[in-house]
Coordinates of C-alpha atoms and ligand atoms in Angstrom, one line a residue:
M7 CA -6.3 26.1 13.6
T8 CA -9.8 26.3 11.3
T9 CA -12.0 24.0 11.6
W10 CA -12.5 22.0 8.0
T11 CA -16.5 21.2 6.9
N12 CA -17.8 20.2 3.7
W13 CA -19.8 21.4 1.5
S14 CA -22.8 19.2 2.4
R15 CA -21.8 19.8 6.1
L16 CA -21.9 16.2 7.1
E17 CA -18.1 16.2 8.0
T18 CA -15.8 17.9 9.8
A19 CA -12.3 17.3 11.5
R20 CA -9.8 19.9 12.5
P21 CA -6.7 19.4 11.8
T22 CA -3.1 20.8 13.7
R23 CA -1.4 22.7 10.8
E24 CA -2.1 24.0 8.1
A25 CA 0.1 25.2 4.8
T26 CA -1.0 27.3 0.8
P27 CA 2.1 25.3 -1.2
P28 CA 2.2 27.7 -4.1
D29 CA 4.6 24.8 -6.5
A30 CA 5.5 21.5 -5.9
D31 CA 8.3 21.8 -4.3
A32 CA 6.4 23.1 -1.4
V33 CA 3.8 20.1 -1.8
V34 CA 7.6 17.5 -2.4
A35 CA 8.3 19.4 1.3
E36 CA 5.4 19.4 3.3
V37 CA 5.4 15.6 2.7
R38 CA 8.8 15.5 3.4
R39 CA 8.4 17.5 5.9
A40 CA 5.2 14.3 7.5
L41 CA 7.1 12.0 6.9
E42 CA 10.0 12.4 8.9
S43 CA 7.4 12.9 12.3
G44 CA 5.4 9.8 11.3
S45 CA 2.4 12.5 10.6
T46 CA -0.1 12.2 7.6
V47 CA -0.9 15.4 4.7
K48 CA -4.1 15.9 3.7
M49 CA -4.8 18.4 0.2
V50 CA -8.9 18.7 0.0
G51 CA -10.3 20.4 -2.7
T52 CA -13.4 22.5 -2.7
G53 CA -14.7 19.9 0.2
H54 CA -17.5 19.0 -2.4
S55 CA -17.5 16.0 -1.8
F56 CA -20.5 14.6 0.8
T57 CA -17.7 12.0 1.8
A58 CA -15.3 12.4 4.7
I59 CA -12.8 11.7 1.6
S60 CA -10.9 14.5 1.8
A61 CA -10.7 15.2 6.1
P62 CA -7.8 16.3 7.3
E63 CA -6.4 14.9 10.1
A64 CA -2.7 16.6 10.6
T65 CA -1.5 18.7 8.1
M66 CA -4.3 20.7 5.1
L67 CA -3.2 21.6 2.7
R68 CA -5.3 24.0 0.8
P69 CA -5.1 23.7 -3.0
D70 CA -6.1 27.8 -3.5
R71 CA -2.2 28.7 -4.7
L72 CA -2.6 25.6 -8.0
L73 CA -4.1 27.9 -9.9
G74 CA -4.8 28.4 -13.8
I75 CA -4.6 26.6 -16.3
V76 CA -0.1 25.8 -17.2
S77 CA 0.3 24.9 -21.5
V78 CA -1.7 24.4 -24.1
D79 CA -1.1 21.5 -27.0
R80 CA -3.5 22.4 -30.1
D81 CA -1.6 19.8 -31.3
A82 CA -2.6 17.1 -29.5
M83 CA -5.7 19.2 -28.5
T84 CA -4.4 19.0 -25.0
V85 CA -4.3 21.7 -21.9
T86 CA -2.2 20.8 -18.7
A87 CA -3.5 22.8 -15.6
R88 CA -2.5 23.7 -12.2
A89 CA -4.3 20.6 -9.9
G90 CA -6.4 23.0 -7.7
T91 CA -7.5 25.1 -10.3
P92 CA -11.6 24.8 -10.3
L93 CA -13.3 22.7 -12.9
K94 CA -15.4 26.4 -13.7
V95 CA -12.2 28.7 -14.0
L96 CA -10.8 25.9 -16.1
N97 CA -14.1 26.1 -18.3
A98 CA -13.8 30.0 -18.6
E99 CA -10.2 29.8 -19.7
L100 CA -11.2 26.6 -22.1
E101 CA -14.1 29.0 -23.6
R102 CA -12.1 31.9 -23.9
L103 CA -9.9 30.1 -25.7
G104 CA -11.9 28.3 -28.2
L105 CA -11.5 25.1 -26.3
S106 CA -14.4 22.4 -24.2
L107 CA -13.9 19.8 -22.0
H108 CA -16.1 16.7 -23.3
N109 CA -18.4 16.0 -20.5
M110 CA -18.6 17.6 -16.6
G111 CA -21.7 16.9 -14.5
D112 CA -23.3 19.0 -13.3
I113 CA -21.5 21.0 -11.2
A114 CA -18.5 23.5 -11.3
E115 CA -17.3 24.8 -8.2
Q116 CA -14.8 21.6 -7.5
T117 CA -11.5 21.8 -8.5
L118 CA -9.6 20.4 -11.2
A119 CA -8.5 17.6 -8.8
G120 CA -10.5 17.0 -6.4
A121 CA -14.0 16.3 -9.5
I122 CA -11.3 13.3 -10.6
S123 CA -10.1 12.0 -7.5
T124 CA -13.7 10.4 -6.6
G125 CA -14.4 9.5 -10.3
T126 CA -16.8 12.9 -10.6
H127 CA -18.2 11.6 -13.8
G128 CA -21.3 13.4 -16.0
T129 CA -23.8 11.4 -18.5
G130 CA -23.6 10.7 -21.5
G131 CA -21.6 11.2 -24.6
T132 CA -18.0 9.2 -25.3
A133 CA -15.7 9.7 -22.6
A134 CA -17.1 8.3 -19.2
G135 CA -15.8 10.7 -16.6
L136 CA -13.1 13.5 -16.3
A137 CA -11.5 11.1 -15.3
A138 CA -11.4 9.7 -18.6
Q139 CA -10.9 13.2 -19.9
V140 CA -7.6 12.4 -17.8
V141 CA -3.9 11.9 -20.4
G142 CA -1.7 13.0 -17.4
L143 CA -0.9 14.6 -14.7
E144 CA 2.4 15.1 -11.7
L145 CA 1.9 14.3 -8.7
V146 CA 4.3 14.1 -5.4
T147 CA 3.9 10.6 -3.7
G148 CA 4.2 9.6 0.2
T149 CA 7.7 9.3 0.0
G150 CA 9.0 12.8 -1.5
E151 CA 9.0 12.6 -5.1
L152 CA 7.6 14.7 -7.5
L153 CA 6.4 12.3 -10.7
R154 CA 4.9 12.4 -14.1
A155 CA 2.6 10.1 -15.6
T156 CA 1.9 10.3 -19.4
P157 CA 1.4 7.0 -21.5
E158 CA 5.6 7.4 -22.3
E159 CA 6.4 8.2 -18.7
N160 CA 5.1 6.5 -15.6
A161 CA 2.4 4.9 -17.7
D162 CA 1.4 1.9 -15.3
I163 CA 0.6 5.4 -12.5
L164 CA -1.5 7.0 -15.0
D165 CA -3.5 4.4 -15.5
V166 CA -5.1 4.5 -11.6
A167 CA -4.0 7.4 -10.0
R168 CA -6.8 9.1 -12.7
V169 CA -8.7 7.7 -9.9
G170 CA -6.6 8.5 -6.6
L171 CA -8.9 8.8 -4.0
G172 CA -6.4 11.3 -2.0
A173 CA -4.3 7.9 -1.8
L174 CA -1.3 7.8 -4.2
G175 CA 0.1 11.7 -4.1
V176 CA -0.3 15.0 -3.7
L177 CA -1.2 15.8 -7.4
T178 CA -0.3 19.5 -8.8
T179 CA -1.1 19.5 -12.4
I180 CA -3.1 17.6 -14.5
T181 CA -3.4 17.0 -18.3
F182 CA -7.4 16.6 -20.2
R183 CA -7.7 15.5 -23.1
V184 CA -9.6 18.9 -25.0
E185 CA -11.7 19.3 -28.2
P186 CA -13.0 22.7 -30.5
L187 CA -15.2 24.3 -28.2
F188 CA -19.1 23.3 -29.0
V189 CA -22.6 24.4 -28.7
L190 CA -24.5 21.8 -27.0
E191 CA -29.0 22.5 -27.3
A192 CA -30.9 21.1 -24.2
V193 CA -34.2 19.7 -24.5
E194 CA -36.5 19.7 -21.2
A195 CA -39.3 17.7 -21.0
P196 CA -41.6 15.9 -18.6
Y197 CA -42.6 12.2 -18.5
G198 CA -44.4 9.4 -16.7
W199 CA -43.3 7.2 -15.0
D200 CA -44.0 4.1 -17.8
E201 CA -43.7 6.5 -20.9
G202 CA -39.7 7.5 -19.8
L203 CA -38.9 4.1 -17.8
A204 CA -40.0 2.7 -21.8
S205 CA -38.2 4.8 -24.9
Y206 CA -35.3 5.7 -21.8
D207 CA -32.7 3.4 -24.7
E208 CA -33.8 4.6 -27.6
I209 CA -33.5 8.5 -25.3
T210 CA -30.0 8.0 -24.8
A211 CA -29.0 6.4 -27.8
S212 CA -29.9 9.4 -29.8
A213 CA -29.2 12.0 -27.4
D214 CA -25.8 12.6 -26.8
H215 CA -25.7 13.4 -23.2
V216 CA -29.8 13.0 -20.3
D217 CA -30.1 13.5 -17.5
M218 CA -33.8 11.6 -15.5
Y219 CA -35.0 13.0 -12.3
W220 CA -38.0 10.8 -11.0
F221 CA -39.8 13.0 -8.5
P222 CA -40.7 10.2 -5.6
H223 CA -44.0 9.7 -4.6
T224 CA -45.5 10.5 -8.0
D225 CA -45.5 8.9 -12.1
R226 CA -43.9 12.0 -12.8
L227 CA -40.1 11.8 -14.5
Q228 CA -38.1 15.2 -16.1
I229 CA -35.8 14.7 -18.7
K230 CA -33.0 16.6 -20.1
Q231 CA -31.6 15.4 -23.8
N232 CA -28.6 17.2 -24.8
F233 CA -27.4 17.5 -28.5
R234 CA -24.0 18.2 -29.4
R235 CA -24.9 21.2 -32.7
G236 CA -21.4 21.9 -33.6
T237 CA -19.0 24.0 -33.4
D238 CA -20.5 27.5 -34.6
L239 CA -21.1 30.0 -32.1
S240 CA -24.3 31.4 -33.9
V241 CA -26.2 29.0 -33.4
R242 CA -26.8 29.6 -29.5
K243 CA -29.8 30.5 -28.7
P244 CA -29.6 30.7 -24.3
L245 CA -32.1 30.9 -21.7
S246 CA -33.1 35.1 -20.9
R247 CA -31.5 36.0 -17.5
T248 CA -34.4 36.1 -16.5
Q249 CA -35.4 32.7 -17.3
L250 CA -32.1 31.5 -16.1
L251 CA -33.4 33.0 -12.7
L252 CA -36.6 31.8 -12.9
D253 CA -37.2 29.1 -13.3
D254 CA -33.3 27.7 -12.5
R255 CA -31.9 29.5 -9.4
F256 CA -35.9 30.2 -8.2
L257 CA -37.6 27.5 -8.6
Q258 CA -34.9 24.4 -8.4
N259 CA -32.6 26.0 -5.2
T260 CA -35.2 29.1 -3.8
V261 CA -39.3 27.2 -3.9
F262 CA -38.1 24.0 -3.9
G263 CA -35.4 24.4 -1.4
A264 CA -37.7 26.6 1.0
A265 CA -40.7 24.0 0.7
T266 CA -38.0 21.1 1.3
A267 CA -37.0 23.0 4.6
V268 CA -40.9 23.4 5.5
L269 CA -41.5 19.9 4.1
N270 CA -39.4 18.1 6.8
R271 CA -41.3 18.9 8.8
L272 CA -45.2 18.2 7.2
P273 CA -43.4 14.6 5.3
A274 CA -47.4 13.9 4.4
A275 CA -47.5 16.1 2.0
I276 CA -44.3 16.0 0.7
P277 CA -46.7 13.2 -2.7
R278 CA -48.8 16.3 -3.1
F279 CA -46.3 18.7 -3.9
N280 CA -43.7 16.6 -5.4
R281 CA -46.0 16.0 -8.3
L282 CA -47.2 20.5 -8.3
G283 CA -43.1 20.8 -8.3
A284 CA -43.1 18.7 -11.8
R285 CA -45.8 19.9 -13.1
L286 CA -43.8 22.9 -13.2
L287 CA -40.7 21.8 -14.5
S288 CA -41.9 22.9 -18.3
D289 CA -41.1 22.1 -22.1
R290 CA -37.8 23.6 -22.9
T291 CA -35.2 24.3 -25.1
Y292 CA -32.1 25.9 -24.8
S293 CA -28.1 25.8 -26.2
D294 CA -25.2 27.7 -25.1
V295 CA -21.5 27.1 -24.9
A296 CA -21.1 23.7 -23.4
H297 CA -20.2 24.4 -19.6
R298 CA -22.7 25.4 -19.3
V299 CA -25.7 23.8 -20.9
F300 CA -23.8 20.8 -18.3
V301 CA -23.4 22.9 -15.0
A302 CA -25.8 23.8 -12.5
E303 CA -26.3 26.5 -10.0
R304 CA -26.8 24.4 -6.8
D305 CA -28.0 26.6 -3.9
V306 CA -29.4 24.7 -1.7
V307 CA -27.4 22.7 1.3
F308 CA -28.6 19.0 0.3
R309 CA -27.0 15.4 1.0
E310 CA -26.1 12.9 -1.8
M311 CA -26.1 8.8 -2.6
E312 CA -24.7 7.5 -5.7
Y313 CA -24.4 4.5 -7.1
A314 CA -23.5 3.0 -10.3
V315 CA -24.8 -0.5 -11.0
P316 CA -24.5 -2.0 -14.9
R317 CA -26.1 -0.5 -17.0
A318 CA -28.4 -2.7 -18.5
A319 CA -29.4 -3.7 -15.0
G320 CA -30.4 0.0 -14.8
L321 CA -34.0 -0.2 -15.6
D322 CA -35.6 -1.9 -13.2
V323 CA -32.6 -1.4 -10.3
L324 CA -34.9 1.9 -10.6
R325 CA -38.1 0.5 -10.2
E326 CA -37.2 -1.9 -7.1
C327 CA -35.7 1.1 -5.1
R328 CA -39.5 2.6 -6.1
R329 CA -40.9 -0.4 -5.0
A330 CA -39.4 -0.8 -1.7
L331 CA -39.9 3.7 -0.9
D332 CA -43.9 2.8 -1.8
A333 CA -43.9 0.3 1.0
S334 CA -41.8 2.2 2.9
D335 CA -43.9 5.3 5.2
L336 CA -40.4 7.3 4.1
R337 CA -41.9 10.4 2.4
I338 CA -38.8 12.7 -0.2
S339 CA -39.0 15.8 -1.7
F340 CA -35.9 15.7 -3.3
P341 CA -35.7 14.1 -6.9
V342 CA -33.8 10.2 -7.7
E343 CA -31.4 11.3 -10.7
I344 CA -30.4 8.6 -13.1
R345 CA -27.2 8.8 -15.1
V346 CA -25.8 6.5 -17.7
A347 CA -22.0 7.0 -19.2
R348 CA -20.3 4.1 -21.5
A349 CA -16.9 2.0 -19.6
D350 CA -13.2 3.5 -19.4
D351 CA -10.7 1.8 -18.3
I352 CA -9.7 2.8 -14.6
P353 CA -9.5 0.2 -11.8
L354 CA -11.1 2.2 -9.5
S355 CA -13.2 4.3 -11.2
T356 CA -16.8 3.2 -10.9
A357 CA -17.6 2.2 -14.6
G358 CA -14.2 1.0 -14.5
G359 CA -14.9 -1.9 -17.2
R360 CA -18.3 -1.6 -17.9
D361 CA -20.9 0.4 -18.9
S362 CA -22.8 2.4 -16.2
F363 CA -26.9 3.4 -14.7
Y364 CA -25.9 6.0 -12.1
L365 CA -28.8 6.6 -9.0
A366 CA -28.4 9.9 -7.2
F367 CA -30.7 9.4 -3.8
H368 CA -30.8 13.6 -2.4
T369 CA -31.9 14.3 0.6
H370 CA -32.1 18.2 2.4
R371 CA -29.5 18.7 5.0
D372 CA -32.1 19.3 7.8
A373 CA -34.1 15.8 6.9
E374 CA -32.6 12.6 8.1
H375 CA -30.8 10.6 5.3
R376 CA -29.8 7.6 7.7
D377 CA -33.6 6.2 6.8
Y378 CA -33.6 6.7 3.4
F379 CA -29.8 5.8 2.3
G380 CA -30.1 3.0 4.1
L381 CA -33.4 2.0 2.3
L382 CA -32.1 1.2 -1.0
E383 CA -28.3 1.0 -0.2
P384 CA -28.5 -3.5 -0.1
I385 CA -30.3 -3.1 -3.3
L386 CA -28.1 -1.3 -5.1
R387 CA -25.4 -2.8 -3.7
A388 CA -27.4 -6.8 -4.6
H389 CA -27.1 -5.0 -8.0
D390 CA -23.3 -5.2 -8.5
G391 CA -23.7 -1.5 -7.2
R392 CA -20.4 1.1 -6.9
P393 CA -20.6 4.0 -4.1
H394 CA -19.8 6.5 -5.4
W395 CA -15.8 7.7 -3.5
G396 CA -17.5 11.3 -2.9
K397 CA -21.1 10.6 -2.2
V398 CA -22.7 8.7 1.1
H399 CA -22.2 4.9 2.0
T400 CA -21.1 2.3 3.7
R401 CA -19.4 0.2 2.2
T402 CA -15.2 -1.0 3.2
A403 CA -12.5 -2.6 2.2
A404 CA -13.9 -6.3 2.8
D405 CA -17.0 -5.8 0.5
L406 CA -15.4 -3.2 -2.6
A407 CA -13.0 -5.2 -3.4
P408 CA -15.0 -8.1 -5.1
A409 CA -15.9 -4.4 -6.8
Y410 CA -13.6 -4.3 -7.9
P411 CA -11.3 -6.6 -10.3
R412 CA -8.0 -4.1 -10.3
F413 CA -8.8 -2.9 -6.4
E414 CA -5.6 -5.3 -5.5
E415 CA -3.5 -3.6 -8.5
F416 CA -4.4 -0.3 -6.7
L417 CA -3.4 -1.6 -2.8
A418 CA -0.2 -2.9 -4.9
L419 CA 0.7 0.8 -6.6
R420 CA -0.8 2.9 -2.8
D421 CA 1.6 0.3 -0.8
R422 CA 4.8 1.7 -3.6
L423 CA 3.6 5.4 -3.4
D424 CA 2.7 5.5 -0.2
P425 CA 4.1 3.2 1.8
Q426 CA 4.1 5.0 5.0
R427 CA 0.2 6.3 4.5
V428 CA 0.7 9.6 4.3
F429 CA -2.0 10.8 2.7
A430 CA -4.9 7.9 4.9
N431 CA -7.3 9.5 6.9
A432 CA -10.3 7.3 8.6
Y433 CA -12.0 7.4 4.9
L434 CA -9.3 5.7 3.6
R435 CA -8.6 3.4 6.8
R436 CA -12.4 2.6 5.4
V437 CA -12.8 1.9 1.7
L438 CA -8.6 0.8 1.3
G439 CA -8.3 -1.0 5.1
D440 CA -4.4 -0.2 6.8
Ligands
FAD528 C1 -23.6 20.6 -5.6 C2 -23.4 18.8 -5.9 C3 -23.0 18.6 -6.5 C4 -22.2 17.3 -7.5 N1 -21.9 17.4 -8.5 C5 -22.2 15.9 -9.1 C6 -21.3 15.4 -10.4 O1 -23.0 15.9 -11.0 N2 -21.0 13.9 -11.0 C7 -20.7 13.8 -9.8 O2 -19.8 12.5 -10.4 N3 -19.9 14.2 -9.0 C8 -20.9 15.3 -7.2 N4 -20.2 15.7 -6.8 C9 -19.6 15.5 -5.8 C10 -17.8 15.9 -6.7 O3 -17.9 15.9 -7.4 C11 -17.3 15.2 -6.7 O4 -17.4 14.4 -4.6 C12 -15.3 16.0 -5.7 O5 -14.9 15.2 -5.4 C13 -15.2 17.1 -5.0 O6 -14.0 17.8 -5.2 P1 -13.6 18.6 -4.5 O7 -12.7 20.0 -5.4 O8 -14.6 19.6 -3.8 O9 -12.6 17.3 -3.1 P2 -12.8 17.5 -2.2 O10 -13.9 16.9 -2.4 O11 -11.8 18.5 -1.2 O12 -11.5 16.3 -2.3 C14 -11.8 15.4 -2.5 C15 -11.3 13.8 -2.5 O13 -9.9 14.3 -3.8 C16 -8.6 14.9 -3.4 N5 -8.2 16.2 -3.5 C17 -8.3 17.4 -3.5 N6 -7.4 17.7 -3.8 C18 -6.2 17.0 -4.3 C19 -5.3 16.5 -4.8 N7 -4.1 18.4 -5.4 N8 -3.9 15.7 -5.2 C20 -4.0 14.3 -4.5 N9 -6.5 14.6 -4.4 C21 -6.5 15.5 -4.5 C22 -9.3 14.9 -1.3 O14 -7.9 14.6 -0.9 C23 -10.4 13.9 -1.7 O15 -9.7 12.5 -1.6 C24 -22.0 16.8 -6.7 C25 -21.0 17.4 -5.1 C26 -21.7 19.0 -4.9 C27 -21.8 19.0 -3.9

């Protein structure tokens, strides 16, 4: 039997059985089989969660045959796709149809089900995260039933299961709200710390999507502002392939990647390197269809912790994290990423019920991440922070419950849909309880 390993290589598992179901009936059969033997089933995505949230303990279901678009409803402006479809495949198919998702994160490798199940988000926009764009889903519950959940049918399940942590069922199809394919213009520019933080509220109010990076041990920020430029694709001014290769793939992944690998052994050089790195990222403006601007390639393997704090507290939390890092003897070579999202109405979404400010901390895969994350997690937690379900954190059910006003509602639905805990694993036992 193969060993399952996640993208960051932080987690591994040894499933005892493996299957690649081609349809919902095959998923039902797997769940019933596990129920009869008192065992467990875990559908994995592409393993892009840094946590062991998708680690299978007995049967591992692979998503590789649950692929592609099932239907398009142009009146309702919705698209239904099979749950194992990688986001990048959906993006390409939507582009061919002249359609687009509203907002997404900074990669598109993940499966649709994996992405929504952990509350994957981008920055800005009118819909908080990918799950907030979901208007229907089909799932196989822990009792082996295939259910459809829409605003008209099983609406209570749709409400909660959009961010289901893989604990409520195996998703087989997901229906997203879509819009006409649109052009996004990116304006990237360096800012000083004081200047960037002073104008941050104004920037996030005027741009549609804002991604800010702070280079630790420096006063330097890089801010990417994305503006929606309508549906006329002829106005696009994409980066040339050479610019793309040079600026993004080469600089951000190869140079920084190689450098951070070396810097792990030379931490004293990190502040100087970060100042240099921030200077190399210059001003640039380009535009393309939205998903090409939202998404980047990530070749360097890293570890990440990300927390959502209330939007209004965000800049102060960032300042507090900087003070703590400055006062420590840690040297961090990866930029800190800062994003914002509107509140949504999903019980376990990190943006559930409140506008949110996301702070993401990274280390190279060969660097020790525990000291860094351990230094900052108490600060984030003290500010009512909620950890990204797919990124490194140490929280447990007892201390996550007060962070989510609708936590009990989620647990009650879990009891109803998975009374025998067919979908349990160690991570879910930690964050949701037995
Ligand atoms: C390089 C990189 C960049 C990232 N960028 C962002 C970002 O910009 N924004 C952000 O918010 N996150 C980001 N993430 C995190 C990532 O989006 C999430 O961890 C996401 O869950 C990964 O999806 P996956 O397909 O790899 O799922 P996995 O990590 O394999 O699984 C995640 C969860 O989904 C469940 N699941 C998978 N398939 C099904 C199914 N069919 N039915 C029910 N449950 C299922 C699994 O059981 C598990 O509980 C990033 C991660 C990496 C490594």
